Amino acid sequence: MESSVAADLVHFLNASPTAFHAVEEAKKKLSSAGYKQISEREDWDLEAGKKYFFTRNHSTIVAFAIGEKYVAGNGFYIVGAHTDSPCLKVKPVSKVSKGGFLEVGVQTYGSGLWHTWFDRDLSIAGRIIIREQKDGSESYAHRLVSIEEPIMRIPTLAIHLDRGVNDGFKVNTQSHLAPVLATSVKAKLNKPVAENVSVESEVPTDGKKMKETKNSQKHHSLLCRDLEYVLITYFFLFFLLIQLIAAQSSCEPDDIRDFELQACDTQPSIIAGAMKEFIFSGRLDNLCMSFCSLKALIESTSSASSLQDETGVRMVALFDHEEVGSNSAQGAGSPVMLDALSRITSSFSSETKLLPKAIQRSFLVSADMAHALHPNYMDKHEENHQPKMHGGLVIKHNASQRYATNAVTSFIFREIATKHGIPVQDFVVRNDMPCGSTIGPILASGVGIRTVDVGAPQLSMHSIREMCAVDDVKHSYEHFKAFYEEFSHLDAKITVDI
């Protein structure tokens, strides 16, 4: 049965083709809920009872609400997730011409199920860097780009030319994954000037003549064709339309300086299934957990009295680059979360000894999607740990610390669920299979914070099109919300290191 939380998630997914767009959507939700944006580049003037957020690289976002009874040295109650998903990113030099076709050079990002990208209607989304001039001064900013229409495709090879394909479809990620953008014949009909020559076009635009630059040698100009009402980098120069786009955006083509773009599926996320019990979508791993944690923080701090008796800081941290190891300035391996804890603590006291105490009073829920039992591959799960759809969040365990869960952190998270009648499950990978990992062990070891690894169960993880259950979206949101509201009271009753 469809829930309003699931419907909100679907809207969030459709508005977030990239990590940049996901952060933009998160910013809108936080701002509407009364959260104030602050900058890591400036001093922070924080107050108890107030709500704040900041972004890093516009692909990582951290939001927090300070309890009215908070004092420096008190704990932080955090849900952490990630904004990125496996995808195909456009190469710096993307122009590929083979066999009479124009293709787009891409590089793989993360461990995707790349065979699922074949025969999908693809488009482009991401961000561009532009130069702005105002009152004689020059500055630079980024703009988000998303083309809704399908403009390219990765076609499979016919079975007649590969009779053994059903015995194992092996993808060469360098040779086979370049999306087809157009045929050379049609492209030439649309191109106003010869390649590799800097000359003026004979096609007028408001009486002006267009110039081809040497940068057009790097990228197919047709990628600009469907970018109405948005900017696009001059590397993708399509001589006539880029001028019109720049004019509509009050920007000159040469003001567009660089880009980060990726291929994305144009099929929208939907609530589906015969009983309308599933969500079919790309990027459920991990925008589903990002959305549920964000919504839980906002709803747990929405009323005037929400923070009245709160002694700690409620926080959500959504990181970029989890799918490639988190080792970046905006990944969970960076100091971004520790920096936030330190700056919040120091805003209320200059005593440096208070931060270590605050960390030991804190708790992290590392939220990353989990593997639901697959009905066609049941032997891939350990028989006593088979997470089911509709069964609630999955607590992940691994003796080798690929997950950061231990008995204390598992108990705390499970006890909150029990008090509120929320279902919860457990997962352990088979001994004869490798185990994935999350931001949990990275933050647990890097910060020293108590951590539990959890996630909503899903199928087709890392496919271009994944699926999860509507009920589990609701369970996840309710569990995270209860965590924010209940943790400080429960933690006060637990004795371990005394």
PDB file of C-alpha atoms in Angstrom, residues 22-268:
ATOM      1  CA  ALA A  22      20.396  15.252  -4.173  1.00  0.00           C
ATOM      2  CA  VAL A  23      22.201  17.830  -2.050  1.00  0.00           C
ATOM      3  CA  GLU A  24      20.247  20.611  -3.731  1.00  0.00           C
ATOM      4  CA  GLU A  25      16.970  18.867  -2.871  1.00  0.00           C
ATOM      5  CA  ALA A  26      18.159  18.333   0.697  1.00  0.00           C
ATOM      6  CA  LYS A  27      19.005  22.031   0.981  1.00  0.00           C
ATOM      7  CA  LYS A  28      15.500  22.977  -0.140  1.00  0.00           C
ATOM      8  CA  LYS A  29      13.877  20.682   2.418  1.00  0.00           C
ATOM      9  CA  LEU A  30      16.094  21.892   5.242  1.00  0.00           C
ATOM     10  CA  SER A  31      15.617  25.569   4.403  1.00  0.00           C
ATOM     11  CA  SER A  32      11.837  25.107   4.280  1.00  0.00           C
ATOM     12  CA  ALA A  33      12.017  23.501   7.730  1.00  0.00           C
ATOM     13  CA  GLY A  34      13.823  26.449   9.272  1.00  0.00           C
ATOM     14  CA  TYR A  35      17.406  25.217   9.050  1.00  0.00           C
ATOM     15  CA  LYS A  36      19.957  27.982   8.461  1.00  0.00           C
ATOM     16  CA  GLN A  37      22.791  27.457   5.996  1.00  0.00           C
ATOM     17  CA  ILE A  38      26.268  28.166   7.341  1.00  0.00           C
ATOM     18  CA  SER A  39      29.661  28.003   5.639  1.00  0.00           C
ATOM     19  CA  GLU A  40      32.777  26.060   6.609  1.00  0.00           C
ATOM     20  CA  ARG A  41      34.769  29.071   5.393  1.00  0.00           C
ATOM     21  CA  GLU A  42      33.258  31.383   8.002  1.00  0.00           C
ATOM     22  CA  ASP A  43      33.094  31.535  11.789  1.00  0.00           C
ATOM     23  CA  TRP A  44      30.065  29.802  13.281  1.00  0.00           C
ATOM     24  CA  ASP A  45      27.809  31.677  15.679  1.00  0.00           C
ATOM     25  CA  LEU A  46      25.620  28.855  16.973  1.00  0.00           C
ATOM     26  CA  GLU A  47      22.829  28.900  19.546  1.00  0.00           C
ATOM     27  CA  ALA A  48      21.153  26.171  21.551  1.00  0.00           C
ATOM     28  CA  GLY A  49      17.701  25.344  20.210  1.00  0.00           C
ATOM     29  CA  LYS A  50      18.600  26.369  16.655  1.00  0.00           C
ATOM     30  CA  LYS A  51      19.037  24.340  13.425  1.00  0.00           C
ATOM     31  CA  TYR A  52      21.805  24.571  10.825  1.00  0.00           C
ATOM     32  CA  PHE A  53      23.352  22.893   7.781  1.00  0.00           C
ATOM     33  CA  PHE A  54      26.395  23.198   5.527  1.00  0.00           C
ATOM     34  CA  THR A  55      27.560  21.618   2.288  1.00  0.00           C
ATOM     35  CA  ARG A  56      30.970  20.575   1.010  1.00  0.00           C
ATOM     36  CA  ASN A  57      31.526  20.460  -2.759  1.00  0.00           C
ATOM     37  CA  HIS A  58      27.727  20.587  -3.048  1.00  0.00           C
ATOM     38  CA  SER A  59      27.809  16.781  -3.018  1.00  0.00           C
ATOM     39  CA  THR A  60      28.059  16.267   0.759  1.00  0.00           C
ATOM     40  CA  ILE A  61      25.692  17.858   3.272  1.00  0.00           C
ATOM     41  CA  VAL A  62      25.625  17.910   7.074  1.00  0.00           C
ATOM     42  CA  ALA A  63      22.588  19.180   9.006  1.00  0.00           C
ATOM     43  CA  PHE A  64      22.155  19.420  12.762  1.00  0.00           C
ATOM     44  CA  ALA A  65      19.731  20.640  15.422  1.00  0.00           C
ATOM     45  CA  ILE A  66      21.119  21.724  18.807  1.00  0.00           C
ATOM     46  CA  GLY A  67      19.077  20.845  21.882  1.00  0.00           C
ATOM     47  CA  GLU A  68      17.967  23.698  24.095  1.00  0.00           C
ATOM     48  CA  LYS A  69      19.676  22.005  27.067  1.00  0.00           C
ATOM     49  CA  TYR A  70      22.874  21.258  25.162  1.00  0.00           C
ATOM     50  CA  VAL A  71      26.200  22.127  26.762  1.00  0.00           C
ATOM     51  CA  ALA A  72      29.641  21.525  25.319  1.00  0.00           C
ATOM     52  CA  GLY A  73      30.746  17.955  25.928  1.00  0.00           C
ATOM     53  CA  ASN A  74      27.306  16.434  25.379  1.00  0.00           C
ATOM     54  CA  GLY A  75      26.804  13.872  22.634  1.00  0.00           C
ATOM     55  CA  PHE A  76      25.837  13.868  18.968  1.00  0.00           C
ATOM     56  CA  TYR A  77      23.143  11.535  17.621  1.00  0.00           C
ATOM     57  CA  ILE A  78      23.918  10.980  13.974  1.00  0.00           C
ATOM     58  CA  VAL A  79      22.502   9.122  10.992  1.00  0.00           C
ATOM     59  CA  GLY A  80      25.040   8.871   8.172  1.00  0.00           C
ATOM     60  CA  ALA A  81      24.368   7.869   4.562  1.00  0.00           C
ATOM     61  CA  HIS A  82      25.755   8.640   1.107  1.00  0.00           C
ATOM     62  CA  THR A  83      24.578  10.603  -1.921  1.00  0.00           C
ATOM     63  CA  ASP A  84      26.440   8.828  -4.726  1.00  0.00           C
ATOM     64  CA  SER A  85      25.553   5.726  -6.749  1.00  0.00           C
ATOM     65  CA  PRO A  86      27.381   3.668  -9.415  1.00  0.00           C
ATOM     66  CA  CYS A  87      27.130   5.372 -12.797  1.00  0.00           C
ATOM     67  CA  LEU A  88      28.919   6.224 -16.035  1.00  0.00           C
ATOM     68  CA  LYS A  89      30.726   9.570 -15.875  1.00  0.00           C
ATOM     69  CA  VAL A  90      31.574  11.588 -18.973  1.00  0.00           C
ATOM     70  CA  LYS A  91      35.296  11.668 -19.713  1.00  0.00           C
ATOM     71  CA  PRO A  92      37.188  14.970 -19.946  1.00  0.00           C
ATOM     72  CA  VAL A  93      37.608  14.242 -23.683  1.00  0.00           C
ATOM     73  CA  SER A  94      34.397  12.456 -24.602  1.00  0.00           C
ATOM     74  CA  LYS A  95      34.396  12.462 -28.396  1.00  0.00           C
ATOM     75  CA  VAL A  96      34.388   8.926 -29.844  1.00  0.00           C
ATOM     76  CA  SER A  97      33.754   8.215 -33.553  1.00  0.00           C
ATOM     77  CA  LYS A  98      33.490   4.607 -34.740  1.00  0.00           C
ATOM     78  CA  GLY A  99      31.813   2.877 -37.665  1.00  0.00           C
ATOM     79  CA  GLY A 100      29.825   5.908 -38.746  1.00  0.00           C
ATOM     80  CA  PHE A 101      28.517   6.606 -35.237  1.00  0.00           C
ATOM     81  CA  LEU A 102      29.231   9.388 -32.776  1.00  0.00           C
ATOM     82  CA  GLU A 103      29.634   8.020 -29.235  1.00  0.00           C
ATOM     83  CA  VAL A 104      30.288   9.553 -25.828  1.00  0.00           C
ATOM     84  CA  GLY A 105      33.360   8.438 -23.919  1.00  0.00           C
ATOM     85  CA  VAL A 106      32.503   7.490 -20.340  1.00  0.00           C
ATOM     86  CA  GLN A 107      34.330   6.039 -17.358  1.00  0.00           C
ATOM     87  CA  THR A 108      32.841   3.672 -14.806  1.00  0.00           C
ATOM     88  CA  TYR A 109      32.168   5.006 -11.314  1.00  0.00           C
ATOM     89  CA  GLY A 110      31.781   2.432  -8.550  1.00  0.00           C
ATOM     90  CA  SER A 111      30.957  -1.256  -8.915  1.00  0.00           C
ATOM     91  CA  GLY A 112      27.895  -1.115 -11.104  1.00  0.00           C
ATOM     92  CA  LEU A 113      25.995  -3.960 -12.727  1.00  0.00           C
ATOM     93  CA  TRP A 114      27.098  -2.593 -16.076  1.00  0.00           C
ATOM     94  CA  HIS A 115      25.104  -5.028 -18.213  1.00  0.00           C
ATOM     95  CA  THR A 116      21.940  -3.323 -16.921  1.00  0.00           C
ATOM     96  CA  TRP A 117      22.973  -0.083 -18.636  1.00  0.00           C
ATOM     97  CA  PHE A 118      22.538  -1.627 -22.077  1.00  0.00           C
ATOM     98  CA  ASP A 119      19.393  -0.775 -24.096  1.00  0.00           C
ATOM     99  CA  ARG A 120      18.301   1.949 -21.674  1.00  0.00           C
ATOM    100  CA  ASP A 121      17.191   5.415 -22.750  1.00  0.00           C
ATOM    101  CA  LEU A 122      19.942   7.611 -21.353  1.00  0.00           C
ATOM    102  CA  SER A 123      20.508  11.295 -20.862  1.00  0.00           C
ATOM    103  CA  ILE A 124      23.001  13.623 -19.165  1.00  0.00           C
ATOM    104  CA  ALA A 125      23.008  15.361 -15.774  1.00  0.00           C
ATOM    105  CA  GLY A 126      25.555  17.004 -13.495  1.00  0.00           C
ATOM    106  CA  ARG A 127      27.022  20.430 -12.954  1.00  0.00           C
ATOM    107  CA  ILE A 128      28.946  23.059 -14.878  1.00  0.00           C
ATOM    108  CA  ILE A 129      31.279  25.814 -13.695  1.00  0.00           C
ATOM    109  CA  ILE A 130      30.564  29.277 -15.054  1.00  0.00           C
ATOM    110  CA  ARG A 131      32.266  32.648 -14.911  1.00  0.00           C
ATOM    111  CA  GLU A 132      30.137  35.540 -13.677  1.00  0.00           C
ATOM    112  CA  GLN A 133      30.827  39.261 -13.979  1.00  0.00           C
ATOM    113  CA  LYS A 134      29.081  41.885 -11.893  1.00  0.00           C
ATOM    114  CA  ASP A 135      30.000  45.527 -11.309  1.00  0.00           C
ATOM    115  CA  GLY A 136      33.362  44.994 -12.938  1.00  0.00           C
ATOM    116  CA  SER A 137      34.331  42.063 -10.714  1.00  0.00           C
ATOM    117  CA  GLU A 138      34.692  38.460 -11.809  1.00  0.00           C
ATOM    118  CA  SER A 139      33.619  35.353  -9.904  1.00  0.00           C
ATOM    119  CA  TYR A 140      32.882  31.689 -10.585  1.00  0.00           C
ATOM    120  CA  ALA A 141      29.927  29.514  -9.610  1.00  0.00           C
ATOM    121  CA  HIS A 142      28.402  26.161 -10.488  1.00  0.00           C
ATOM    122  CA  ARG A 143      25.031  25.429 -12.079  1.00  0.00           C
ATOM    123  CA  LEU A 144      23.153  22.152 -12.102  1.00  0.00           C
ATOM    124  CA  VAL A 145      22.276  20.556 -15.445  1.00  0.00           C
ATOM    125  CA  SER A 146      19.734  17.840 -16.200  1.00  0.00           C
ATOM    126  CA  ILE A 147      18.376  16.883 -19.624  1.00  0.00           C
ATOM    127  CA  GLU A 148      15.087  15.038 -19.271  1.00  0.00           C
ATOM    128  CA  GLU A 149      14.848  13.753 -22.852  1.00  0.00           C
ATOM    129  CA  PRO A 150      16.673  10.547 -23.867  1.00  0.00           C
ATOM    130  CA  ILE A 151      19.588  11.515 -26.111  1.00  0.00           C
ATOM    131  CA  MET A 152      21.777   8.404 -26.160  1.00  0.00           C
ATOM    132  CA  ARG A 153      21.789   4.620 -25.734  1.00  0.00           C
ATOM    133  CA  ILE A 154      24.181   1.681 -25.276  1.00  0.00           C
ATOM    134  CA  PRO A 155      22.902  -0.988 -27.710  1.00  0.00           C
ATOM    135  CA  THR A 156      23.521  -4.677 -27.082  1.00  0.00           C
ATOM    136  CA  LEU A 157      24.951  -6.959 -29.754  1.00  0.00           C
ATOM    137  CA  ALA A 158      22.336  -9.129 -31.484  1.00  0.00           C
ATOM    138  CA  ILE A 159      22.309 -12.778 -30.420  1.00  0.00           C
ATOM    139  CA  HIS A 160      22.905 -13.740 -34.071  1.00  0.00           C
ATOM    140  CA  LEU A 161      26.379 -12.201 -33.755  1.00  0.00           C
ATOM    141  CA  ASP A 162      27.103 -13.609 -30.292  1.00  0.00           C
ATOM    142  CA  ARG A 163      25.504 -17.049 -29.943  1.00  0.00           C
ATOM    143  CA  GLY A 164      27.065 -17.690 -26.554  1.00  0.00           C
ATOM    144  CA  VAL A 165      25.825 -14.508 -24.909  1.00  0.00           C
ATOM    145  CA  ASN A 166      23.234 -16.294 -22.760  1.00  0.00           C
ATOM    146  CA  ASP A 167      26.003 -18.442 -21.299  1.00  0.00           C
ATOM    147  CA  GLY A 168      27.553 -15.340 -19.810  1.00  0.00           C
ATOM    148  CA  PHE A 169      27.312 -11.687 -20.841  1.00  0.00           C
ATOM    149  CA  LYS A 170      30.789 -10.224 -20.306  1.00  0.00           C
ATOM    150  CA  VAL A 171      31.139  -6.465 -20.615  1.00  0.00           C
ATOM    151  CA  ASN A 172      34.403  -4.850 -21.658  1.00  0.00           C
ATOM    152  CA  THR A 173      33.952  -1.524 -19.895  1.00  0.00           C
ATOM    153  CA  GLN A 174      36.334   0.265 -22.259  1.00  0.00           C
ATOM    154  CA  SER A 175      34.991  -1.027 -25.579  1.00  0.00           C
ATOM    155  CA  HIS A 176      31.329  -1.830 -24.982  1.00  0.00           C
ATOM    156  CA  LEU A 177      29.970   0.933 -22.732  1.00  0.00           C
ATOM    157  CA  ALA A 178      30.223   4.026 -24.946  1.00  0.00           C
ATOM    158  CA  PRO A 179      26.683   5.373 -25.476  1.00  0.00           C
ATOM    159  CA  VAL A 180      25.634   6.104 -29.067  1.00  0.00           C
ATOM    160  CA  LEU A 181      24.735   9.760 -29.486  1.00  0.00           C
ATOM    161  CA  ALA A 182      24.075  10.012 -33.243  1.00  0.00           C
ATOM    162  CA  THR A 183      25.177   8.823 -36.673  1.00  0.00           C
ATOM    163  CA  SER A 184      27.931  10.706 -38.437  1.00  0.00           C
ATOM    164  CA  VAL A 185      25.635  11.358 -41.421  1.00  0.00           C
ATOM    165  CA  LYS A 186      22.961  13.156 -39.392  1.00  0.00           C
ATOM    166  CA  ALA A 187      25.531  14.991 -37.327  1.00  0.00           C
ATOM    167  CA  LYS A 188      27.162  16.444 -40.445  1.00  0.00           C
ATOM    168  CA  LEU A 189      23.812  17.723 -41.656  1.00  0.00           C
ATOM    169  CA  ASN A 190      23.514  19.716 -38.428  1.00  0.00           C
ATOM    170  CA  LYS A 191      27.068  20.972 -38.242  1.00  0.00           C
ATOM    171  CA  PRO A 192      27.558  24.481 -39.687  1.00  0.00           C
ATOM    172  CA  VAL A 193      31.330  24.315 -40.173  1.00  0.00           C
ATOM    173  CA  ALA A 194      34.039  21.818 -40.935  1.00  0.00           C
ATOM    174  CA  GLU A 195      35.852  20.084 -38.095  1.00  0.00           C
ATOM    175  CA  ASN A 196      39.180  21.359 -36.726  1.00  0.00           C
ATOM    176  CA  VAL A 197      38.838  24.733 -38.451  1.00  0.00           C
ATOM    177  CA  SER A 198      38.304  27.987 -36.602  1.00  0.00           C
ATOM    178  CA  VAL A 199      35.979  29.870 -38.935  1.00  0.00           C
ATOM    179  CA  GLU A 200      32.763  31.825 -38.701  1.00  0.00           C
ATOM    180  CA  SER A 201      29.474  30.048 -39.296  1.00  0.00           C
ATOM    181  CA  GLU A 202      27.197  31.288 -42.042  1.00  0.00           C
ATOM    182  CA  VAL A 203      24.181  30.581 -39.817  1.00  0.00           C
ATOM    183  CA  PRO A 204      23.106  33.882 -38.251  1.00  0.00           C
ATOM    184  CA  THR A 205      21.780  34.276 -34.688  1.00  0.00           C
ATOM    185  CA  ASP A 206      20.330  37.715 -34.101  1.00  0.00           C
ATOM    186  CA  GLY A 207      22.697  39.037 -36.742  1.00  0.00           C
ATOM    187  CA  LYS A 208      25.746  37.492 -35.044  1.00  0.00           C
ATOM    188  CA  LYS A 209      28.056  34.873 -36.465  1.00  0.00           C
ATOM    189  CA  MET A 210      29.156  31.823 -34.490  1.00  0.00           C
ATOM    190  CA  LYS A 211      32.756  30.749 -34.125  1.00  0.00           C
ATOM    191  CA  GLU A 212      33.958  27.176 -33.745  1.00  0.00           C
ATOM    192  CA  THR A 213      36.791  26.785 -31.254  1.00  0.00           C
ATOM    193  CA  LYS A 214      39.461  24.140 -30.837  1.00  0.00           C
ATOM    194  CA  ASN A 215      37.514  22.732 -27.860  1.00  0.00           C
ATOM    195  CA  SER A 216      34.877  21.320 -30.212  1.00  0.00           C
ATOM    196  CA  GLN A 217      37.445  18.708 -31.178  1.00  0.00           C
ATOM    197  CA  LYS A 218      37.067  17.145 -27.727  1.00  0.00           C
ATOM    198  CA  HIS A 219      33.291  16.578 -27.576  1.00  0.00           C
ATOM    199  CA  HIS A 220      30.322  15.982 -29.849  1.00  0.00           C
ATOM    200  CA  SER A 221      28.470  19.223 -30.340  1.00  0.00           C
ATOM    201  CA  LEU A 222      25.110  17.413 -30.440  1.00  0.00           C
ATOM    202  CA  LEU A 223      25.159  16.952 -26.676  1.00  0.00           C
ATOM    203  CA  CYS A 224      24.035  20.561 -26.451  1.00  0.00           C
ATOM    204  CA  ARG A 225      21.001  20.043 -28.679  1.00  0.00           C
ATOM    205  CA  ASP A 226      18.413  19.365 -25.979  1.00  0.00           C
ATOM    206  CA  LEU A 227      19.700  21.640 -23.234  1.00  0.00           C
ATOM    207  CA  GLU A 228      16.837  24.144 -23.207  1.00  0.00           C
ATOM    208  CA  TYR A 229      16.769  26.720 -20.381  1.00  0.00           C
ATOM    209  CA  VAL A 230      20.064  25.446 -18.905  1.00  0.00           C
ATOM    210  CA  LEU A 231      23.740  26.139 -19.395  1.00  0.00           C
ATOM    211  CA  ILE A 232      26.136  23.614 -20.833  1.00  0.00           C
ATOM    212  CA  THR A 233      29.874  23.661 -21.134  1.00  0.00           C
ATOM    213  CA  TYR A 234      31.474  25.065 -24.247  1.00  0.00           C
ATOM    214  CA  PHE A 235      33.325  21.774 -24.604  1.00  0.00           C
ATOM    215  CA  PHE A 236      30.002  20.415 -25.900  1.00  0.00           C
ATOM    216  CA  LEU A 237      29.652  23.347 -28.278  1.00  0.00           C
ATOM    217  CA  PHE A 238      26.756  23.200 -30.709  1.00  0.00           C
ATOM    218  CA  PHE A 239      27.201  26.479 -32.510  1.00  0.00           C
ATOM    219  CA  LEU A 240      23.686  27.797 -32.941  1.00  0.00           C
ATOM    220  CA  LEU A 241      21.895  26.522 -29.853  1.00  0.00           C
ATOM    221  CA  ILE A 242      24.719  27.221 -27.396  1.00  0.00           C
ATOM    222  CA  GLN A 243      24.418  30.870 -28.324  1.00  0.00           C
ATOM    223  CA  LEU A 244      20.680  30.810 -27.675  1.00  0.00           C
ATOM    224  CA  ILE A 245      21.128  28.982 -24.376  1.00  0.00           C
ATOM    225  CA  ALA A 246      23.793  31.410 -23.220  1.00  0.00           C
ATOM    226  CA  ALA A 247      21.575  34.339 -24.212  1.00  0.00           C
ATOM    227  CA  GLN A 248      18.623  32.929 -22.244  1.00  0.00           C
ATOM    228  CA  SER A 249      20.918  32.469 -19.235  1.00  0.00           C
ATOM    229  CA  SER A 250      22.478  35.927 -19.466  1.00  0.00           C
ATOM    230  CA  CYS A 251      25.839  34.285 -20.046  1.00  0.00           C
ATOM    231  CA  GLU A 252      28.348  34.176 -22.848  1.00  0.00           C
ATOM    232  CA  PRO A 253      29.402  30.732 -24.147  1.00  0.00           C
ATOM    233  CA  ASP A 254      33.007  31.373 -23.142  1.00  0.00           C
ATOM    234  CA  ASP A 255      31.859  31.991 -19.553  1.00  0.00           C
ATOM    235  CA  ILE A 256      31.204  28.259 -19.191  1.00  0.00           C
ATOM    236  CA  ARG A 257      34.493  26.882 -17.906  1.00  0.00           C
ATOM    237  CA  ASP A 258      34.239  23.209 -16.867  1.00  0.00           C
ATOM    238  CA  PHE A 259      31.866  20.362 -15.986  1.00  0.00           C
ATOM    239  CA  GLU A 260      31.147  17.147 -14.062  1.00  0.00           C
ATOM    240  CA  LEU A 261      28.506  15.189 -15.982  1.00  0.00           C
ATOM    241  CA  GLN A 262      27.237  11.634 -15.971  1.00  0.00           C
ATOM    242  CA  ALA A 263      24.895   9.415 -17.940  1.00  0.00           C
ATOM    243  CA  CYS A 264      21.554   8.778 -16.266  1.00  0.00           C
ATOM    244  CA  ASP A 265      18.431   6.731 -16.936  1.00  0.00           C
ATOM    245  CA  THR A 266      15.439   8.727 -18.115  1.00  0.00           C
ATOM    246  CA  GLN A 267      12.811   6.275 -16.829  1.00  0.00           C
ATOM    247  CA  PRO A 268      11.251   7.881 -13.750  1.00  0.00           C
TER     248      PRO A 268
END
